[in-house]
Amino acid sequence: MTEEIPYTVQEHPVTGIYNGKLGLWLFLASEVMLFGALFSSYVLLRVGAPSWPHGWELLSVPLATLNTFILIGSSVTMVMAWASLKMDDLGKFKLYMGLTLVLSFGFLIVKGIEYGGKFSHGISPATDNFYATYFTLTGLHGLHVIGGIAVNAYLLITSGAWWKSAPAHFTNRVECAGLYWHFVDLVWIFLFPTLYLL
Amino acid sequence: MADHSADDIRKHVRVYMAVFAALAVLTVVTVAVSYLHIESVAVTVAIALFIASIKGGLVAAYFMHLISEERIIYWVLILTVFFFLVLMVVPILTDTLS
């Protein structure tokens, strides 16, 4: 018999929450610093530049607006996936998690169309500081979307077995994946106006 | 979030839908404001960041359940916000000192 990892379901007496959630929030804190450092660099570059283009002159606002709706929608389906488990409905969980994945891929496809449009015109991160910050910030965000897809797909594929053996633990795992996914949405909520609309 | 009955969750679902609607409306407002091409850069930045903060706040409060979390998470976040603000002040200091 292997020893069980403690406090995956029960609240830890010291923190009042299960360990995974505390771990995830600490991870998100480090993520805030990662994106914060890049954001801060962006402000420094932009304020110090003799001239800086408006995002809407060079980038597609309609595509980015579409992606904002897609990502907000995926946050709703993600929280609904968790709520479905709380209501003991694995079928609905699978539906909402599947929708979340579809929307996530939709986001990447739209982003790919945007990137493709730039590359086909010979525009790359090396073009200038504007594009360097644009590709760095959206690229890092895109990597986070891919990471979220990997975790969410894993949770969806293994959901049947998890639900049978440890439903409460599984529900908490989905909650943690959700916290991460909402953070990715939150970052985009700030990236969108900063890069495209200012 | 502590344990919730299925009834509680059903109430939450209604809130999630309301938040979704609010986020969609605010996204439209953000884009609409940007088409006005306001002269003042400071005003444009202020409006954009103000709306983004409301949207971010809604996501954090309701989707991430921060509105009813344990104290330890608030402490983690207070520290995070402090250090985040330090990061944001760095470019301003660099600009004024140089």
PDB file of N, CA, C and O in Angstrom, chain A residues 77-129:
ATOM      1  N   THR A  77     -16.968  28.345 -19.672  1.00  0.00           N
ATOM      2  CA  THR A  77     -17.149  26.893 -19.808  1.00  0.00           C
ATOM      3  C   THR A  77     -16.273  26.146 -18.792  1.00  0.00           C
ATOM      4  O   THR A  77     -16.668  25.100 -18.274  1.00  0.00           O
ATOM      5  N   MET A  78     -15.100  26.723 -18.502  1.00  0.00           N
ATOM      6  CA  MET A  78     -14.200  26.073 -17.520  1.00  0.00           C
ATOM      7  C   MET A  78     -14.828  26.073 -16.132  1.00  0.00           C
ATOM      8  O   MET A  78     -14.810  25.046 -15.438  1.00  0.00           O
ATOM      9  N   VAL A  79     -15.382  27.223 -15.729  1.00  0.00           N
ATOM     10  CA  VAL A  79     -15.979  27.287 -14.396  1.00  0.00           C
ATOM     11  C   VAL A  79     -17.240  26.422 -14.361  1.00  0.00           C
ATOM     12  O   VAL A  79     -17.563  25.811 -13.340  1.00  0.00           O
ATOM     13  N   MET A  80     -17.933  26.303 -15.504  1.00  0.00           N
ATOM     14  CA  MET A  80     -19.118  25.437 -15.576  1.00  0.00           C
ATOM     15  C   MET A  80     -18.721  23.958 -15.479  1.00  0.00           C
ATOM     16  O   MET A  80     -19.469  23.145 -14.936  1.00  0.00           O
ATOM     17  N   ALA A  81     -17.531  23.619 -16.029  1.00  0.00           N
ATOM     18  CA  ALA A  81     -17.045  22.238 -15.928  1.00  0.00           C
ATOM     19  C   ALA A  81     -16.867  21.860 -14.458  1.00  0.00           C
ATOM     20  O   ALA A  81     -17.296  20.787 -14.020  1.00  0.00           O
ATOM     21  N   TRP A  82     -16.257  22.775 -13.701  1.00  0.00           N
ATOM     22  CA  TRP A  82     -16.066  22.528 -12.264  1.00  0.00           C
ATOM     23  C   TRP A  82     -17.417  22.463 -11.533  1.00  0.00           C
ATOM     24  O   TRP A  82     -17.654  21.557 -10.726  1.00  0.00           O
ATOM     25  N   ALA A  83     -18.301  23.411 -11.863  1.00  0.00           N
ATOM     26  CA  ALA A  83     -19.616  23.448 -11.207  1.00  0.00           C
ATOM     27  C   ALA A  83     -20.400  22.165 -11.501  1.00  0.00           C
ATOM     28  O   ALA A  83     -21.125  21.660 -10.634  1.00  0.00           O
ATOM     29  N   SER A  84     -20.222  21.607 -12.718  1.00  0.00           N
ATOM     30  CA  SER A  84     -20.917  20.367 -13.070  1.00  0.00           C
ATOM     31  C   SER A  84     -20.476  19.223 -12.171  1.00  0.00           C
ATOM     32  O   SER A  84     -21.294  18.405 -11.741  1.00  0.00           O
ATOM     33  N   LEU A  85     -19.164  19.159 -11.892  1.00  0.00           N
ATOM     34  CA  LEU A  85     -18.673  18.114 -10.985  1.00  0.00           C
ATOM     35  C   LEU A  85     -19.248  18.301  -9.597  1.00  0.00           C
ATOM     36  O   LEU A  85     -19.610  17.335  -8.918  1.00  0.00           O
ATOM     37  N   LYS A  86     -19.334  19.560  -9.156  1.00  0.00           N
ATOM     38  CA  LYS A  86     -19.911  19.851  -7.843  1.00  0.00           C
ATOM     39  C   LYS A  86     -21.378  19.411  -7.786  1.00  0.00           C
ATOM     40  O   LYS A  86     -21.893  19.109  -6.717  1.00  0.00           O
ATOM     41  N   MET A  87     -22.029  19.392  -8.955  1.00  0.00           N
ATOM     42  CA  MET A  87     -23.429  18.950  -9.015  1.00  0.00           C
ATOM     43  C   MET A  87     -23.524  17.471  -9.411  1.00  0.00           C
ATOM     44  O   MET A  87     -24.585  17.002  -9.836  1.00  0.00           O
ATOM     45  N   ASP A  88     -22.387  16.753  -9.297  1.00  0.00           N
ATOM     46  CA  ASP A  88     -22.339  15.306  -9.560  1.00  0.00           C
ATOM     47  C   ASP A  88     -22.721  14.924 -10.985  1.00  0.00           C
ATOM     48  O   ASP A  88     -23.344  13.890 -11.192  1.00  0.00           O
ATOM     49  N   ASP A  89     -22.380  15.741 -11.946  1.00  0.00           N
ATOM     50  CA  ASP A  89     -22.765  15.462 -13.326  1.00  0.00           C
ATOM     51  C   ASP A  89     -21.522  15.349 -14.201  1.00  0.00           C
ATOM     52  O   ASP A  89     -21.048  16.332 -14.774  1.00  0.00           O
ATOM     53  N   LEU A  90     -20.991  14.121 -14.311  1.00  0.00           N
ATOM     54  CA  LEU A  90     -19.762  13.915 -15.088  1.00  0.00           C
ATOM     55  C   LEU A  90     -19.991  14.193 -16.575  1.00  0.00           C
ATOM     56  O   LEU A  90     -19.110  14.706 -17.263  1.00  0.00           O
ATOM     57  N   GLY A  91     -21.183  13.857 -17.063  1.00  0.00           N
ATOM     58  CA  GLY A  91     -21.490  14.070 -18.473  1.00  0.00           C
ATOM     59  C   GLY A  91     -21.379  15.544 -18.852  1.00  0.00           C
ATOM     60  O   GLY A  91     -20.768  15.888 -19.863  1.00  0.00           O
ATOM     61  N   LYS A  92     -21.984  16.386 -18.002  1.00  0.00           N
ATOM     62  CA  LYS A  92     -21.914  17.831 -18.258  1.00  0.00           C
ATOM     63  C   LYS A  92     -20.489  18.328 -18.146  1.00  0.00           C
ATOM     64  O   LYS A  92     -20.054  19.215 -18.889  1.00  0.00           O
ATOM     65  N   PHE A  93     -19.732  17.766 -17.192  1.00  0.00           N
ATOM     66  CA  PHE A  93     -18.324  18.154 -17.059  1.00  0.00           C
ATOM     67  C   PHE A  93     -17.599  17.923 -18.377  1.00  0.00           C
ATOM     68  O   PHE A  93     -16.880  18.789 -18.870  1.00  0.00           O
ATOM     69  N   LYS A  94     -17.811  16.725 -18.935  1.00  0.00           N
ATOM     70  CA  LYS A  94     -17.127  16.377 -20.195  1.00  0.00           C
ATOM     71  C   LYS A  94     -17.522  17.346 -21.308  1.00  0.00           C
ATOM     72  O   LYS A  94     -16.688  17.775 -22.101  1.00  0.00           O
ATOM     73  N   LEU A  95     -18.810  17.691 -21.336  1.00  0.00           N
ATOM     74  CA  LEU A  95     -19.298  18.621 -22.362  1.00  0.00           C
ATOM     75  C   LEU A  95     -18.605  19.977 -22.221  1.00  0.00           C
ATOM     76  O   LEU A  95     -18.049  20.508 -23.189  1.00  0.00           O
ATOM     77  N   TYR A  96     -18.612  20.525 -20.991  1.00  0.00           N
ATOM     78  CA  TYR A  96     -18.035  21.867 -20.788  1.00  0.00           C
ATOM     79  C   TYR A  96     -16.520  21.860 -20.953  1.00  0.00           C
ATOM     80  O   TYR A  96     -15.949  22.799 -21.494  1.00  0.00           O
ATOM     81  N   MET A  97     -15.863  20.795 -20.488  1.00  0.00           N
ATOM     82  CA  MET A  97     -14.413  20.718 -20.648  1.00  0.00           C
ATOM     83  C   MET A  97     -14.071  20.607 -22.131  1.00  0.00           C
ATOM     84  O   MET A  97     -13.111  21.224 -22.609  1.00  0.00           O
ATOM     85  N   GLY A  98     -14.871  19.819 -22.866  1.00  0.00           N
ATOM     86  CA  GLY A  98     -14.675  19.703 -24.310  1.00  0.00           C
ATOM     87  C   GLY A  98     -14.827  21.054 -24.991  1.00  0.00           C
ATOM     88  O   GLY A  98     -14.014  21.440 -25.837  1.00  0.00           O
ATOM     89  N   LEU A  99     -15.867  21.804 -24.593  1.00  0.00           N
ATOM     90  CA  LEU A  99     -16.086  23.141 -25.151  1.00  0.00           C
ATOM     91  C   LEU A  99     -14.905  24.062 -24.838  1.00  0.00           C
ATOM     92  O   LEU A  99     -14.466  24.839 -25.695  1.00  0.00           O
ATOM     93  N   THR A 100     -14.399  23.953 -23.594  1.00  0.00           N
ATOM     94  CA  THR A 100     -13.245  24.774 -23.203  1.00  0.00           C
ATOM     95  C   THR A 100     -12.072  24.497 -24.137  1.00  0.00           C
ATOM     96  O   THR A 100     -11.394  25.424 -24.603  1.00  0.00           O
ATOM     97  N   LEU A 101     -11.853  23.211 -24.425  1.00  0.00           N
ATOM     98  CA  LEU A 101     -10.739  22.842 -25.307  1.00  0.00           C
ATOM     99  C   LEU A 101     -10.959  23.367 -26.725  1.00  0.00           C
ATOM    100  O   LEU A 101     -10.037  23.882 -27.357  1.00  0.00           O
ATOM    101  N   VAL A 102     -12.210  23.239 -27.212  1.00  0.00           N
ATOM    102  CA  VAL A 102     -12.511  23.741 -28.561  1.00  0.00           C
ATOM    103  C   VAL A 102     -12.221  25.236 -28.636  1.00  0.00           C
ATOM    104  O   VAL A 102     -11.572  25.723 -29.573  1.00  0.00           O
ATOM    105  N   LEU A 103     -12.685  25.983 -27.623  1.00  0.00           N
ATOM    106  CA  LEU A 103     -12.460  27.427 -27.605  1.00  0.00           C
ATOM    107  C   LEU A 103     -10.966  27.746 -27.509  1.00  0.00           C
ATOM    108  O   LEU A 103     -10.474  28.676 -28.152  1.00  0.00           O
ATOM    109  N   SER A 104     -10.232  26.958 -26.698  1.00  0.00           N
ATOM    110  CA  SER A 104      -8.791  27.190 -26.564  1.00  0.00           C
ATOM    111  C   SER A 104      -8.083  27.023 -27.904  1.00  0.00           C
ATOM    112  O   SER A 104      -7.225  27.828 -28.269  1.00  0.00           O
ATOM    113  N   PHE A 105      -8.463  25.949 -28.637  1.00  0.00           N
ATOM    114  CA  PHE A 105      -7.872  25.752 -29.964  1.00  0.00           C
ATOM    115  C   PHE A 105      -8.294  26.883 -30.894  1.00  0.00           C
ATOM    116  O   PHE A 105      -7.501  27.346 -31.724  1.00  0.00           O
ATOM    117  N   GLY A 106      -9.543  27.340 -30.752  1.00  0.00           N
ATOM    118  CA  GLY A 106     -10.018  28.473 -31.553  1.00  0.00           C
ATOM    119  C   GLY A 106      -9.146  29.693 -31.337  1.00  0.00           C
ATOM    120  O   GLY A 106      -8.747  30.376 -32.292  1.00  0.00           O
ATOM    121  N   PHE A 107      -8.814  29.952 -30.073  1.00  0.00           N
ATOM    122  CA  PHE A 107      -7.950  31.085 -29.744  1.00  0.00           C
ATOM    123  C   PHE A 107      -6.614  30.953 -30.464  1.00  0.00           C
ATOM    124  O   PHE A 107      -6.115  31.903 -31.079  1.00  0.00           O
ATOM    125  N   LEU A 108      -6.024  29.737 -30.395  1.00  0.00           N
ATOM    126  CA  LEU A 108      -4.710  29.519 -31.011  1.00  0.00           C
ATOM    127  C   LEU A 108      -4.783  29.670 -32.532  1.00  0.00           C
ATOM    128  O   LEU A 108      -3.850  30.188 -33.160  1.00  0.00           O
ATOM    129  N   ILE A 109      -5.889  29.210 -33.121  1.00  0.00           N
ATOM    130  CA  ILE A 109      -6.032  29.318 -34.574  1.00  0.00           C
ATOM    131  C   ILE A 109      -6.077  30.793 -34.989  1.00  0.00           C
ATOM    132  O   ILE A 109      -5.373  31.225 -35.910  1.00  0.00           O
ATOM    133  N   VAL A 110      -6.901  31.583 -34.273  1.00  0.00           N
ATOM    134  CA  VAL A 110      -6.983  33.015 -34.593  1.00  0.00           C
ATOM    135  C   VAL A 110      -5.612  33.672 -34.411  1.00  0.00           C
ATOM    136  O   VAL A 110      -5.167  34.469 -35.240  1.00  0.00           O
ATOM    137  N   LYS A 111      -4.942  33.315 -33.307  1.00  0.00           N
ATOM    138  CA  LYS A 111      -3.594  33.868 -33.051  1.00  0.00           C
ATOM    139  C   LYS A 111      -2.660  33.460 -34.184  1.00  0.00           C
ATOM    140  O   LYS A 111      -1.830  34.250 -34.631  1.00  0.00           O
ATOM    141  N   GLY A 112      -2.784  32.210 -34.639  1.00  0.00           N
ATOM    142  CA  GLY A 112      -1.958  31.715 -35.735  1.00  0.00           C
ATOM    143  C   GLY A 112      -2.195  32.502 -37.013  1.00  0.00           C
ATOM    144  O   GLY A 112      -1.249  32.812 -37.749  1.00  0.00           O
ATOM    145  N   ILE A 113      -3.476  32.837 -37.273  1.00  0.00           N
ATOM    146  CA  ILE A 113      -3.798  33.638 -38.459  1.00  0.00           C
ATOM    147  C   ILE A 113      -3.121  35.005 -38.351  1.00  0.00           C
ATOM    148  O   ILE A 113      -2.521  35.505 -39.311  1.00  0.00           O
ATOM    149  N   GLU A 114      -3.182  35.594 -37.140  1.00  0.00           N
ATOM    150  CA  GLU A 114      -2.529  36.899 -36.931  1.00  0.00           C
ATOM    151  C   GLU A 114      -1.022  36.802 -37.164  1.00  0.00           C
ATOM    152  O   GLU A 114      -0.439  37.616 -37.876  1.00  0.00           O
ATOM    153  N   TYR A 115      -0.397  35.819 -36.518  1.00  0.00           N
ATOM    154  CA  TYR A 115       1.054  35.625 -36.661  1.00  0.00           C
ATOM    155  C   TYR A 115       1.403  35.378 -38.137  1.00  0.00           C
ATOM    156  O   TYR A 115       2.343  35.958 -38.674  1.00  0.00           O
ATOM    157  N   GLY A 116       0.627  34.489 -38.776  1.00  0.00           N
ATOM    158  CA  GLY A 116       0.899  34.147 -40.173  1.00  0.00           C
ATOM    159  C   GLY A 116       0.873  35.382 -41.060  1.00  0.00           C
ATOM    160  O   GLY A 116       1.727  35.549 -41.939  1.00  0.00           O
ATOM    161  N   GLY A 117      -0.141  36.243 -40.809  1.00  0.00           N
ATOM    162  CA  GLY A 117      -0.251  37.483 -41.579  1.00  0.00           C
ATOM    163  C   GLY A 117       0.995  38.345 -41.438  1.00  0.00           C
ATOM    164  O   GLY A 117       1.465  38.962 -42.405  1.00  0.00           O
ATOM    165  N   LYS A 118       1.533  38.397 -40.238  1.00  0.00           N
ATOM    166  CA  LYS A 118       2.735  39.209 -39.989  1.00  0.00           C
ATOM    167  C   LYS A 118       3.951  38.580 -40.668  1.00  0.00           C
ATOM    168  O   LYS A 118       4.709  39.245 -41.369  1.00  0.00           O
ATOM    169  N   PHE A 119       4.131  37.264 -40.449  1.00  0.00           N
ATOM    170  CA  PHE A 119       5.312  36.595 -41.007  1.00  0.00           C
ATOM    171  C   PHE A 119       5.325  36.673 -42.530  1.00  0.00           C
ATOM    172  O   PHE A 119       6.373  36.840 -43.144  1.00  0.00           O
ATOM    173  N   SER A 120       4.115  36.563 -43.140  1.00  0.00           N
ATOM    174  CA  SER A 120       4.068  36.579 -44.604  1.00  0.00           C
ATOM    175  C   SER A 120       4.462  37.948 -45.149  1.00  0.00           C
ATOM    176  O   SER A 120       4.827  38.076 -46.325  1.00  0.00           O
ATOM    177  N   HIS A 121       4.376  38.973 -44.313  1.00  0.00           N
ATOM    178  CA  HIS A 121       4.833  40.303 -44.737  1.00  0.00           C
ATOM    179  C   HIS A 121       6.264  40.574 -44.278  1.00  0.00           C
ATOM    180  O   HIS A 121       6.710  41.717 -44.279  1.00  0.00           O
ATOM    181  N   GLY A 122       6.945  39.517 -43.857  1.00  0.00           N
ATOM    182  CA  GLY A 122       8.340  39.660 -43.433  1.00  0.00           C
ATOM    183  C   GLY A 122       8.495  40.331 -42.079  1.00  0.00           C
ATOM    184  O   GLY A 122       9.578  40.798 -41.729  1.00  0.00           O
ATOM    185  N   ILE A 123       7.383  40.412 -41.328  1.00  0.00           N
ATOM    186  CA  ILE A 123       7.457  41.041 -39.998  1.00  0.00           C
ATOM    187  C   ILE A 123       7.755  39.969 -38.958  1.00  0.00           C
ATOM    188  O   ILE A 123       7.115  38.905 -38.932  1.00  0.00           O
ATOM    189  N   SER A 124       8.742  40.240 -38.099  1.00  0.00           N
ATOM    190  CA  SER A 124       9.130  39.285 -37.059  1.00  0.00           C
ATOM    191  C   SER A 124       9.461  40.063 -35.789  1.00  0.00           C
ATOM    192  O   SER A 124       9.433  41.293 -35.787  1.00  0.00           O
ATOM    193  N   PRO A 125       9.795  39.344 -34.705  1.00  0.00           N
ATOM    194  CA  PRO A 125      10.194  40.080 -33.497  1.00  0.00           C
ATOM    195  C   PRO A 125      11.392  40.997 -33.727  1.00  0.00           C
ATOM    196  O   PRO A 125      11.591  41.956 -32.983  1.00  0.00           O
ATOM    197  N   ALA A 126      12.198  40.693 -34.750  1.00  0.00           N
ATOM    198  CA  ALA A 126      13.395  41.500 -35.003  1.00  0.00           C
ATOM    199  C   ALA A 126      13.084  42.801 -35.726  1.00  0.00           C
ATOM    200  O   ALA A 126      13.961  43.651 -35.894  1.00  0.00           O
ATOM    201  N   THR A 127      11.812  42.969 -36.182  1.00  0.00           N
ATOM    202  CA  THR A 127      11.471  44.145 -36.984  1.00  0.00           C
ATOM    203  C   THR A 127      11.722  45.449 -36.226  1.00  0.00           C
ATOM    204  O   THR A 127      12.422  46.339 -36.708  1.00  0.00           O
ATOM    205  N   ASP A 128      11.121  45.582 -35.054  1.00  0.00           N
ATOM    206  CA  ASP A 128      11.368  46.760 -34.210  1.00  0.00           C
ATOM    207  C   ASP A 128      10.920  46.454 -32.776  1.00  0.00           C
ATOM    208  O   ASP A 128      10.454  45.345 -32.492  1.00  0.00           O
ATOM    209  N   ASN A 129      11.066  47.448 -31.906  1.00  0.00           N
ATOM    210  CA  ASN A 129      10.719  47.217 -30.498  1.00  0.00           C
ATOM    211  C   ASN A 129       9.241  46.929 -30.303  1.00  0.00           C
ATOM    212  O   ASN A 129       8.854  46.172 -29.421  1.00  0.00           O
TER     213      ASN A 129
END
